[in-house]
mmCIF file of N, CA and C in Angstrom:
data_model
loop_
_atom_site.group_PDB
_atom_site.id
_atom_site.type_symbol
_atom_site.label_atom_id
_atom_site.label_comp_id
_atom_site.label_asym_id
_atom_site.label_seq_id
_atom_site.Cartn_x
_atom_site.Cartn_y
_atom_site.Cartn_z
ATOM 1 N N UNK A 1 2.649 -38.089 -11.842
ATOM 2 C CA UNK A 1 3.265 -36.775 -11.730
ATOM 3 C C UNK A 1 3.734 -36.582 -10.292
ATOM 4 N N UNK A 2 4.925 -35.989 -10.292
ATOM 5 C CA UNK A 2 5.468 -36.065 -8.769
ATOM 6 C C UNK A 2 4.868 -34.456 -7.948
ATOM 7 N N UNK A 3 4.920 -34.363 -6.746
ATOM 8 C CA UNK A 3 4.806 -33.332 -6.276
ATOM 9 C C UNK A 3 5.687 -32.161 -6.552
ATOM 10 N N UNK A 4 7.193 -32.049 -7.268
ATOM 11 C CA UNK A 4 7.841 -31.456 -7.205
ATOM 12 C C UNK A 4 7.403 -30.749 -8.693
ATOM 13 N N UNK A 5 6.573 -31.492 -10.065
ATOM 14 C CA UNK A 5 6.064 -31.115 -11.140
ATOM 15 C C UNK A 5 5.179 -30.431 -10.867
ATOM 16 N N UNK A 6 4.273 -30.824 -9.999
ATOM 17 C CA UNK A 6 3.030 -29.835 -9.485
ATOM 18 C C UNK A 6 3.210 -28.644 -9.006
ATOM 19 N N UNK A 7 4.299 -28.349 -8.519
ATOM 20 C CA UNK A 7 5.142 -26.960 -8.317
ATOM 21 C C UNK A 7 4.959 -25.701 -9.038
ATOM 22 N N UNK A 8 5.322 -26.485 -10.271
ATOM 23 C CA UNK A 8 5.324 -25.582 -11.214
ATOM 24 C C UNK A 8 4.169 -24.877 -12.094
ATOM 25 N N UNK A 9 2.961 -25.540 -12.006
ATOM 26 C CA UNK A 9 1.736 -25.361 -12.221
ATOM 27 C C UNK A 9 1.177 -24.421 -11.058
ATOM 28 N N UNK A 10 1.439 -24.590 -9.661
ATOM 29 C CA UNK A 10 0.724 -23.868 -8.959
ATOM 30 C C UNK A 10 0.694 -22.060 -9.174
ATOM 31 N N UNK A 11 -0.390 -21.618 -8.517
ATOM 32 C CA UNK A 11 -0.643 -20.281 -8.441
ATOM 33 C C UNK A 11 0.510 -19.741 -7.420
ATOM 34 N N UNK A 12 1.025 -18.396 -7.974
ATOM 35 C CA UNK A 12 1.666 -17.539 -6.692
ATOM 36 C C UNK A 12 1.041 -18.243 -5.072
ATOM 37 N N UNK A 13 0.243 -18.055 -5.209
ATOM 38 C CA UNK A 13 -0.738 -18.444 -3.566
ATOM 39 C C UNK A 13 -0.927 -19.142 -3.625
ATOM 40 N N UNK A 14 -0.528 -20.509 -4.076
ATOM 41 C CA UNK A 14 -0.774 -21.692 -4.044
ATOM 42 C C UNK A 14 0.410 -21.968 -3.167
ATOM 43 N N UNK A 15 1.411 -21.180 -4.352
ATOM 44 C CA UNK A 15 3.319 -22.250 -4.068
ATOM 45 C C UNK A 15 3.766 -21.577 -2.458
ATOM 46 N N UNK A 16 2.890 -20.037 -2.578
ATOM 47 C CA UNK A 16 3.595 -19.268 -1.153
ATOM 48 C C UNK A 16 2.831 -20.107 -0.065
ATOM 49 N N UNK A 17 1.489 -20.489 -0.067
ATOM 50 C CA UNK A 17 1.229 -21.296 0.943
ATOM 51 C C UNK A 17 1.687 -22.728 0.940
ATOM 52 N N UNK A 18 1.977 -23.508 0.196
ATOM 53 C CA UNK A 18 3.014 -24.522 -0.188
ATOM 54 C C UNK A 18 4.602 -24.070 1.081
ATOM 55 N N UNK A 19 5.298 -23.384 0.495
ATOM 56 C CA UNK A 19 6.208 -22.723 0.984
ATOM 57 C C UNK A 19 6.121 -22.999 2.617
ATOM 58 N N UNK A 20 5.105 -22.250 3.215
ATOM 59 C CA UNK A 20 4.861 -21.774 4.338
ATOM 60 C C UNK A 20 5.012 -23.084 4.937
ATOM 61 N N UNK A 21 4.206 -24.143 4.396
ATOM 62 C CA UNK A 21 4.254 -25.873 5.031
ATOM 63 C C UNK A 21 5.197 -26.384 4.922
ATOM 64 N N UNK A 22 5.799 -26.594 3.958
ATOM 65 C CA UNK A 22 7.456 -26.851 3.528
ATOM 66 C C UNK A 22 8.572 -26.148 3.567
ATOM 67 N N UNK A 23 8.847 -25.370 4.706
ATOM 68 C CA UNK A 23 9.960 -24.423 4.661
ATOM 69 C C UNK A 23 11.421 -24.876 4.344
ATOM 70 N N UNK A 24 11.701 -26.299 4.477
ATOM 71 C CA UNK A 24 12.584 -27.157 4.341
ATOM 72 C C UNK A 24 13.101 -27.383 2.610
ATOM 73 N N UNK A 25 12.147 -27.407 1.887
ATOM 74 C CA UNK A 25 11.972 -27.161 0.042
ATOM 75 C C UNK A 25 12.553 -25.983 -0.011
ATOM 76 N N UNK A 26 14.078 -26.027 -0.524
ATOM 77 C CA UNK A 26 14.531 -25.398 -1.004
ATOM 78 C C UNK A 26 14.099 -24.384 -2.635
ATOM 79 N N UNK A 27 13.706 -26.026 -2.942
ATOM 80 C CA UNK A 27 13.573 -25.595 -4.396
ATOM 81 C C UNK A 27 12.066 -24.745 -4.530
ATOM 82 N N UNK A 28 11.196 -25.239 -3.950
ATOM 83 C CA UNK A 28 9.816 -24.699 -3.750
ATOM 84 C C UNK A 28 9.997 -23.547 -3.822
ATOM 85 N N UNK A 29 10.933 -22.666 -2.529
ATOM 86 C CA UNK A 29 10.695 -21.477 -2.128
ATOM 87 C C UNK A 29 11.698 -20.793 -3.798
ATOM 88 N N UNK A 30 12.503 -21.142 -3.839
ATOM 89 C CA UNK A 30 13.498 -20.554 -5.375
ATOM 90 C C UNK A 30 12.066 -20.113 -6.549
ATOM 91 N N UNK A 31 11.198 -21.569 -6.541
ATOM 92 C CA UNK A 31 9.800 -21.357 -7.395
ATOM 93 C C UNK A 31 9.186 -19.962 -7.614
ATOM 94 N N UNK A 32 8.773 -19.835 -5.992
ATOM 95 C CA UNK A 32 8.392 -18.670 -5.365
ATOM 96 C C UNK A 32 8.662 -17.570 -5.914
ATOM 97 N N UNK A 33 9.894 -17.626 -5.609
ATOM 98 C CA UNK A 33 10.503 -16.336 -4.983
ATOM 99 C C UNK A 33 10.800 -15.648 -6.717
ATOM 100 N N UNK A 34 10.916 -16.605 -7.862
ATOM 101 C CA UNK A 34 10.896 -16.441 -9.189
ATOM 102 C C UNK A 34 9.338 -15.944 -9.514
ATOM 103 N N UNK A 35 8.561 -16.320 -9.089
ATOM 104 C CA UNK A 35 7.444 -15.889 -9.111
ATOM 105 C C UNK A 35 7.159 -14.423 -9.293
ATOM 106 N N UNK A 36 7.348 -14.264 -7.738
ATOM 107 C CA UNK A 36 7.201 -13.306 -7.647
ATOM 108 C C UNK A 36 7.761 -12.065 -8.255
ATOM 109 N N UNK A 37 9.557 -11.665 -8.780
ATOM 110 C CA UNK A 37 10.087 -11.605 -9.262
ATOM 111 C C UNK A 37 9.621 -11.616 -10.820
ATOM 112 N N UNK A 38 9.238 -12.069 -11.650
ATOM 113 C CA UNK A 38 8.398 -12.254 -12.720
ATOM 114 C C UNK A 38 7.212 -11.489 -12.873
ATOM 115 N N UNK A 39 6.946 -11.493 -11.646
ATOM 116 C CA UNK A 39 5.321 -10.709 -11.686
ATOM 117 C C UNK A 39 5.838 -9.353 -11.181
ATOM 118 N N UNK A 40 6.695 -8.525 -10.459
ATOM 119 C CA UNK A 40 7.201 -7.750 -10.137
ATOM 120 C C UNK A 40 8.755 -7.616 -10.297
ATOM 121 N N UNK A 41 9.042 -6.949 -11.471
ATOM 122 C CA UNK A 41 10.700 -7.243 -11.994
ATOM 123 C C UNK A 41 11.629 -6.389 -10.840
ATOM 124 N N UNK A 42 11.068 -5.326 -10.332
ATOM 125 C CA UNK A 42 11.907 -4.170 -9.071
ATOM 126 C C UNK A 42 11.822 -5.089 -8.389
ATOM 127 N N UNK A 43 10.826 -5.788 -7.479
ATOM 128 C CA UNK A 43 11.024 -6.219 -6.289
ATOM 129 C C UNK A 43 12.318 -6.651 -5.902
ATOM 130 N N UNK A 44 12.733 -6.587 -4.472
ATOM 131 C CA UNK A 44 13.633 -6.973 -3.947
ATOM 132 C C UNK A 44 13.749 -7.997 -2.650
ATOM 133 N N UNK A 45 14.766 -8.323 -2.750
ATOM 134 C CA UNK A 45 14.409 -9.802 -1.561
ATOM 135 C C UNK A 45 15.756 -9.347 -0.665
ATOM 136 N N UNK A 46 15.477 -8.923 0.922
ATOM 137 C CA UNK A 46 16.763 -8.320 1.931
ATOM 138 C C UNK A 46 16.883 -10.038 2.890
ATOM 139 N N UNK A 47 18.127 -9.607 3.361
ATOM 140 C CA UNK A 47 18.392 -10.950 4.239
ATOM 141 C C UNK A 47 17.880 -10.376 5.380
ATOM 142 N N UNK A 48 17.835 -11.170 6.452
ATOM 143 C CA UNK A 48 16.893 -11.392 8.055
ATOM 144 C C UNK A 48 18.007 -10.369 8.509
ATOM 145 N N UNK A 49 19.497 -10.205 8.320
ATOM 146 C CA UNK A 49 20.035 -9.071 9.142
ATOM 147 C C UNK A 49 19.835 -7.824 8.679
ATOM 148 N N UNK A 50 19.351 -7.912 7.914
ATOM 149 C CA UNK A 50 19.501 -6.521 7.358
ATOM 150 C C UNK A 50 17.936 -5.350 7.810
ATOM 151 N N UNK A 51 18.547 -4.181 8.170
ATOM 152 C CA UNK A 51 17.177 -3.459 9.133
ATOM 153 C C UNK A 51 16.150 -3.064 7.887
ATOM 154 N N UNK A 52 14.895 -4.021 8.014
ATOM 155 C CA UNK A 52 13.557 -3.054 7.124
ATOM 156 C C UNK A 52 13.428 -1.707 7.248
ATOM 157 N N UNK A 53 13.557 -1.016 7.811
ATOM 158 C CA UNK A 53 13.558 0.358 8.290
ATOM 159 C C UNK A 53 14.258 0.976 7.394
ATOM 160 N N UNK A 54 15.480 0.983 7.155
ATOM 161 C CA UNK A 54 16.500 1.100 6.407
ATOM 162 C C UNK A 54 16.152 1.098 4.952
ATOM 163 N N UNK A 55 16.097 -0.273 4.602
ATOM 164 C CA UNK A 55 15.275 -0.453 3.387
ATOM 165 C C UNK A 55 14.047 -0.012 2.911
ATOM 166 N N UNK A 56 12.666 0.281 3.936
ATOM 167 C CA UNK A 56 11.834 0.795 3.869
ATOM 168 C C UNK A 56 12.736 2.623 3.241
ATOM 169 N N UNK A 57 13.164 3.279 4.041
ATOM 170 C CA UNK A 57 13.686 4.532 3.659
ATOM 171 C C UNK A 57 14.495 4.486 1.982
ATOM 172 N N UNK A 58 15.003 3.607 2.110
ATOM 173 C CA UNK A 58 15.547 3.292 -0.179
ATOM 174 C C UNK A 58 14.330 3.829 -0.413
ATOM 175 N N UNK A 59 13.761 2.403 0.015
ATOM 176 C CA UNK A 59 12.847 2.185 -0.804
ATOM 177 C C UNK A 59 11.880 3.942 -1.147
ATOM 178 N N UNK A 60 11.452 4.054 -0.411
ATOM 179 C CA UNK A 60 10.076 5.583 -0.568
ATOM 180 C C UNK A 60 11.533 6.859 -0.915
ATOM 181 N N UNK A 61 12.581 6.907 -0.866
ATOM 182 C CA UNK A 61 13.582 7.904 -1.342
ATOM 183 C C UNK A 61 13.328 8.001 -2.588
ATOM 184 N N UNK A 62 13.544 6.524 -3.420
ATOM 185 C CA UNK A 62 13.369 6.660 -4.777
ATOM 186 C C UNK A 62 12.219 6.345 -5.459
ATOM 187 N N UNK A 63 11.120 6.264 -4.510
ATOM 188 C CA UNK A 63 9.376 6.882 -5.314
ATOM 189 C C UNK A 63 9.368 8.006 -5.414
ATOM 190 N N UNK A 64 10.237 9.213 -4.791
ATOM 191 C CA UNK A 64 10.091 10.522 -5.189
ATOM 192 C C UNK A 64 10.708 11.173 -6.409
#
């Protein structure tokens, strides 16, 4: 079995600490990031330019 099959078996916290060592695994982090996504259908994923702050404010606007 290759490492890239074992992927798919791992726990959320398995593949995110996986991830963290392999930042280069494209496909790993896609794993992930489906993961998570699956387990939380709202969640959302922002790019590095974009201000958390900003998004933080969406975000708690529309918990009210």
């Amino acid at each position: 079995m290759s490492g890239k099959q074992n992927l798919t078996i791992m726990t959320k916290a398995e593949l995110r600490n996986y991830v963290l060592q392999h930042r280069e695994d494209e496909e790993a982090l896609q794993l992930y990031l489906d993961k998570v996504h699956t387990d939380n259908p709202s969640s959302q994923i922002h790019s590095p330019e974009e201000n958390v702050g900003d998004a933080l404010a969406r975000y708690l606007e529309n918990q009210t």
